[in-house]
């Protein structure tokens, strides 16, 4: 989570996770960026009315910052057996009851691990007492079983609107929950209104449905327990739909009513900001921003009632009006600036980008929104909120994955002299005693032009504080131990910076870490169990125990960003190897295995090993050559070779089509299988050939669109189709389809089939050899863009092939061929 490669998917949560060098934030003159707390993988923030700052960590821990310090005891820690925190799953969102002073209720979004290991997203209410320790027994589950099939695109934000209702964002799951369309840009799960994926939800504080929710009454149902309802119905929890990964959204504190912006992470080319509107369809996966999916063209595929974004920006380009780098490819946190908080910012909206590590200011003027620079070098920003600071002031609080994970705040200083910013570093930070250390203040700065700085060093070993105008200073530690050195910078107007610190350990050296398994050169296949085994030795501690070993596994996406996949502490840990994000990621993606060994003094030693996938060349051909096929939603022309990963399941479709002269109808695959099929990548290169037959009607065919129209619905005009039976349906004369039409383009839906099977569809009055085959699994299945040939009477036949029972069939027509 644009360039010559497809977009990161949320790329959310880790390019900077292992950053070794600290970043130095750059904010406008008059503003100060300061550290609030250091903690790993911070994901979301919320303030209680009494000033407590709640901080969620992806690993499943809720921490509290109170009275100027991070409390030592976590407020809540989910047991490892009840939370999935691999990939982009975990504890992702937190909100505070507007009536917290009375109820003490907080709300958490986390990925729940069901018995058996299946991971689903869940929103629950808990009680946070004044003791700052949550009793897990107070949990009340409000929304459950929101699918998380691929580990990414979970969304996970929670906010209360001024209407008193709880709003929830949920992504499309990365891959289709029903496994009937694909992953990444091919995933059309957000189009399904009967499932809680790719949506903004709205519920009451007890999980009920607000009377003003847009989808209620006939054709709707509750989805809060199972995460979905019967296909064809709509979930009552849905407030808006058609979103890819609305990872963060922000309520407008300046609005009289409930108004909010949704930051929806894009796929291949566009990041977008949408205004939350009841019942809105934002168009994913047909539209990406204001454009067709993975295109720069305007969204000609927009569904009826599509609501375009208020703002979008292109991958691989400088954001207009800014000096941004060209790698701003993943929108994350956003926040409306409270009116009166900062001069010149009334009505502004701030948004962050995780990949380029910047925050931008969005301003509305002349009927549109435009961006300007605000903050740079902030690291992997995930969340932004405004909260209290100083005496009645407001600061922007944000989380970043830079420097190992931090919560920081940006605040505006009163006019006049602005304090400097101190940045401390040291070389070496450990080694045999006596240890001579060079301390460095490079990176320290002052926002006021012309100011000069003096640096005050306190070395933490009892020696007097030393001041110098030089950026560097040397100090020797004579006794072993752990010391905290502190730097303060003072400008020539005698304003001091906030302190910055660095830890020094004379008499200690970092351990040496070794990765034993996976071995050098070992490859993996999708789904394979990989075992992590390592060892570490330390000059002072000797051989370190398994508890000193910490692992992080990242899926490196084409060498330009990473996705978190697995983490854990100990030895002989196992994880299931991932699939690639999409076809464009198969050649350049791999696993990074990181091992960190920590000695008794807290010094880390690191080792890394890259693990490549087992790559397999697959060739897709057609007979006759030159016809189109679709693989994971991407159109290719046979013959075409591509790289896959061993054991990766591909969704392959051989559409009936016209080549401008003849109309070709799918007949068979060289290895068997239906027209629409799932293909598990074998271990050796393989060729698959789709054979087509010319339709009984030849000659050039033109395609005509119609307003989407329901041609067949056996639920209203029965009976259902029984196993093995054949029915004939007439298309001509309905939905604008004329007599003489040769074929129709349609979506075919099977409603709750009792078992796995398939449908065969062919032109009326012709042999059943020229068929369209629609495969389905138990439950519901959908075959998009099926082409059904018509007989001379404008009719087609349908035959059900499944063990027993009956099914209901829905056919929605989008156009016809003549």
PDB file of N, CA, C and O in Angstrom, residues 255-283:
ATOM      1  N   UNK A 255     -17.573  22.181  12.411  1.00  0.00           N
ATOM      2  CA  UNK A 255     -18.902  22.096  11.816  1.00  0.00           C
ATOM      3  C   UNK A 255     -19.973  22.047  12.908  1.00  0.00           C
ATOM      4  O   UNK A 255     -19.760  21.492  13.990  1.00  0.00           O
ATOM      5  N   UNK A 256     -21.138  22.604  12.586  1.00  0.00           N
ATOM      6  CA  UNK A 256     -22.246  22.588  13.547  1.00  0.00           C
ATOM      7  C   UNK A 256     -22.807  21.186  13.705  1.00  0.00           C
ATOM      8  O   UNK A 256     -23.231  20.790  14.789  1.00  0.00           O
ATOM      9  N   UNK A 257     -22.809  20.411  12.603  1.00  0.00           N
ATOM     10  CA  UNK A 257     -23.286  19.033  12.646  1.00  0.00           C
ATOM     11  C   UNK A 257     -22.140  18.065  12.425  1.00  0.00           C
ATOM     12  O   UNK A 257     -20.968  18.405  12.615  1.00  0.00           O
ATOM     13  N   UNK A 258     -22.487  16.841  12.028  1.00  0.00           N
ATOM     14  CA  UNK A 258     -21.473  15.823  11.784  1.00  0.00           C
ATOM     15  C   UNK A 258     -20.955  15.957  10.357  1.00  0.00           C
ATOM     16  O   UNK A 258     -21.687  15.740   9.394  1.00  0.00           O
ATOM     17  N   UNK A 259     -19.694  16.315  10.225  1.00  0.00           N
ATOM     18  CA  UNK A 259     -19.026  16.420   8.931  1.00  0.00           C
ATOM     19  C   UNK A 259     -17.661  15.779   9.070  1.00  0.00           C
ATOM     20  O   UNK A 259     -16.950  16.013  10.052  1.00  0.00           O
ATOM     21  N   UNK A 260     -17.276  14.960   8.088  1.00  0.00           N
ATOM     22  CA  UNK A 260     -15.972  14.326   8.193  1.00  0.00           C
ATOM     23  C   UNK A 260     -15.402  14.028   6.816  1.00  0.00           C
ATOM     24  O   UNK A 260     -16.118  13.920   5.821  1.00  0.00           O
ATOM     25  N   UNK A 261     -14.057  13.944   6.774  1.00  0.00           N
ATOM     26  CA  UNK A 261     -13.315  13.578   5.578  1.00  0.00           C
ATOM     27  C   UNK A 261     -12.737  12.182   5.773  1.00  0.00           C
ATOM     28  O   UNK A 261     -12.280  11.825   6.871  1.00  0.00           O
ATOM     29  N   UNK A 262     -12.721  11.411   4.682  1.00  0.00           N
ATOM     30  CA  UNK A 262     -12.218  10.038   4.690  1.00  0.00           C
ATOM     31  C   UNK A 262     -10.950   9.991   3.840  1.00  0.00           C
ATOM     32  O   UNK A 262     -10.974  10.346   2.659  1.00  0.00           O
ATOM     33  N   UNK A 263      -9.850   9.555   4.429  1.00  0.00           N
ATOM     34  CA  UNK A 263      -8.600   9.372   3.677  1.00  0.00           C
ATOM     35  C   UNK A 263      -8.535   7.923   3.204  1.00  0.00           C
ATOM     36  O   UNK A 263      -8.242   7.017   3.985  1.00  0.00           O
ATOM     37  N   UNK A 264      -8.838   7.713   1.908  1.00  0.00           N
ATOM     38  CA  UNK A 264      -8.910   6.359   1.352  1.00  0.00           C
ATOM     39  C   UNK A 264      -7.615   6.053   0.604  1.00  0.00           C
ATOM     40  O   UNK A 264      -7.274   6.719  -0.371  1.00  0.00           O
ATOM     41  N   UNK A 265      -6.898   5.036   1.086  1.00  0.00           N
ATOM     42  CA  UNK A 265      -5.614   4.670   0.493  1.00  0.00           C
ATOM     43  C   UNK A 265      -5.851   4.056  -0.883  1.00  0.00           C
ATOM     44  O   UNK A 265      -6.660   3.144  -1.038  1.00  0.00           O
ATOM     45  N   UNK A 266      -5.138   4.563  -1.902  1.00  0.00           N
ATOM     46  CA  UNK A 266      -5.352   4.120  -3.263  1.00  0.00           C
ATOM     47  C   UNK A 266      -4.563   2.882  -3.634  1.00  0.00           C
ATOM     48  O   UNK A 266      -3.782   2.348  -2.842  1.00  0.00           O
ATOM     49  N   UNK A 267      -4.744   2.435  -4.873  1.00  0.00           N
ATOM     50  CA  UNK A 267      -4.093   1.227  -5.360  1.00  0.00           C
ATOM     51  C   UNK A 267      -2.871   1.556  -6.217  1.00  0.00           C
ATOM     52  O   UNK A 267      -1.781   1.707  -5.706  1.00  0.00           O
ATOM     53  N   UNK A 268      -3.070   1.737  -7.513  1.00  0.00           N
ATOM     54  CA  UNK A 268      -1.925   1.874  -8.395  1.00  0.00           C
ATOM     55  C   UNK A 268      -1.510   3.293  -8.691  1.00  0.00           C
ATOM     56  O   UNK A 268      -0.354   3.538  -9.036  1.00  0.00           O
ATOM     57  N   UNK A 269      -2.468   4.279  -8.557  1.00  0.00           N
ATOM     58  CA  UNK A 269      -2.111   5.608  -9.041  1.00  0.00           C
ATOM     59  C   UNK A 269      -2.592   6.765  -8.182  1.00  0.00           C
ATOM     60  O   UNK A 269      -1.951   7.810  -8.170  1.00  0.00           O
ATOM     61  N   UNK A 270      -3.711   6.650  -7.486  1.00  0.00           N
ATOM     62  CA  UNK A 270      -4.331   7.830  -6.892  1.00  0.00           C
ATOM     63  C   UNK A 270      -4.662   7.628  -5.424  1.00  0.00           C
ATOM     64  O   UNK A 270      -5.206   6.594  -5.036  1.00  0.00           O
ATOM     65  N   UNK A 271      -4.328   8.655  -4.604  1.00  0.00           N
ATOM     66  CA  UNK A 271      -4.785   8.746  -3.228  1.00  0.00           C
ATOM     67  C   UNK A 271      -5.961   9.726  -3.192  1.00  0.00           C
ATOM     68  O   UNK A 271      -5.968  10.720  -3.930  1.00  0.00           O
ATOM     69  N   UNK A 272      -6.940   9.473  -2.311  1.00  0.00           N
ATOM     70  CA  UNK A 272      -8.124  10.326  -2.353  1.00  0.00           C
ATOM     71  C   UNK A 272      -8.627  10.696  -0.961  1.00  0.00           C
ATOM     72  O   UNK A 272      -8.400   9.974   0.014  1.00  0.00           O
ATOM     73  N   UNK A 273      -9.300  11.859  -0.913  1.00  0.00           N
ATOM     74  CA  UNK A 273      -9.985  12.328   0.283  1.00  0.00           C
ATOM     75  C   UNK A 273     -11.456  12.499  -0.090  1.00  0.00           C
ATOM     76  O   UNK A 273     -11.786  13.231  -1.030  1.00  0.00           O
ATOM     77  N   UNK A 274     -12.343  11.798   0.638  1.00  0.00           N
ATOM     78  CA  UNK A 274     -13.779  11.837   0.373  1.00  0.00           C
ATOM     79  C   UNK A 274     -14.497  12.524   1.527  1.00  0.00           C
ATOM     80  O   UNK A 274     -14.082  12.412   2.687  1.00  0.00           O
ATOM     81  N   UNK A 275     -15.581  13.213   1.226  1.00  0.00           N
ATOM     82  CA  UNK A 275     -16.418  13.768   2.276  1.00  0.00           C
ATOM     83  C   UNK A 275     -17.481  12.747   2.646  1.00  0.00           C
ATOM     84  O   UNK A 275     -18.178  12.210   1.776  1.00  0.00           O
ATOM     85  N   UNK A 276     -17.584  12.446   3.959  1.00  0.00           N
ATOM     86  CA  UNK A 276     -18.545  11.455   4.419  1.00  0.00           C
ATOM     87  C   UNK A 276     -19.975  11.898   4.165  1.00  0.00           C
ATOM     88  O   UNK A 276     -20.397  12.951   4.660  1.00  0.00           O
ATOM     89  N   UNK A 277     -20.727  11.093   3.417  1.00  0.00           N
ATOM     90  CA  UNK A 277     -22.100  11.412   3.053  1.00  0.00           C
ATOM     91  C   UNK A 277     -22.949  10.166   3.205  1.00  0.00           C
ATOM     92  O   UNK A 277     -22.571   9.083   2.742  1.00  0.00           O
ATOM     93  N   UNK A 278     -24.090  10.289   3.841  1.00  0.00           N
ATOM     94  CA  UNK A 278     -24.969   9.142   4.063  1.00  0.00           C
ATOM     95  C   UNK A 278     -25.371   8.514   2.739  1.00  0.00           C
ATOM     96  O   UNK A 278     -25.844   9.196   1.828  1.00  0.00           O
ATOM     97  N   UNK A 279     -25.145   7.196   2.617  1.00  0.00           N
ATOM     98  CA  UNK A 279     -25.540   6.455   1.434  1.00  0.00           C
ATOM     99  C   UNK A 279     -24.606   6.583   0.264  1.00  0.00           C
ATOM    100  O   UNK A 279     -24.860   5.993  -0.793  1.00  0.00           O
ATOM    101  N   UNK A 280     -23.512   7.336   0.388  1.00  0.00           N
ATOM    102  CA  UNK A 280     -22.626   7.589  -0.748  1.00  0.00           C
ATOM    103  C   UNK A 280     -21.921   6.317  -1.199  1.00  0.00           C
ATOM    104  O   UNK A 280     -21.533   5.469  -0.393  1.00  0.00           O
ATOM    105  N   UNK A 281     -21.743   6.198  -2.529  1.00  0.00           N
ATOM    106  CA  UNK A 281     -20.930   5.150  -3.138  1.00  0.00           C
ATOM    107  C   UNK A 281     -19.717   5.837  -3.748  1.00  0.00           C
ATOM    108  O   UNK A 281     -19.835   6.609  -4.702  1.00  0.00           O
ATOM    109  N   UNK A 282     -18.511   5.553  -3.199  1.00  0.00           N
ATOM    110  CA  UNK A 282     -17.303   6.224  -3.660  1.00  0.00           C
ATOM    111  C   UNK A 282     -16.635   5.494  -4.831  1.00  0.00           C
ATOM    112  O   UNK A 282     -15.602   5.941  -5.319  1.00  0.00           O
ATOM    113  N   UNK A 283     -17.213   4.368  -5.256  1.00  0.00           N
ATOM    114  CA  UNK A 283     -16.873   3.809  -6.560  1.00  0.00           C
ATOM    115  C   UNK A 283     -15.805   2.755  -6.629  1.00  0.00           C
ATOM    116  O   UNK A 283     -15.604   2.163  -7.685  1.00  0.00           O
TER     117      UNK A 283
END
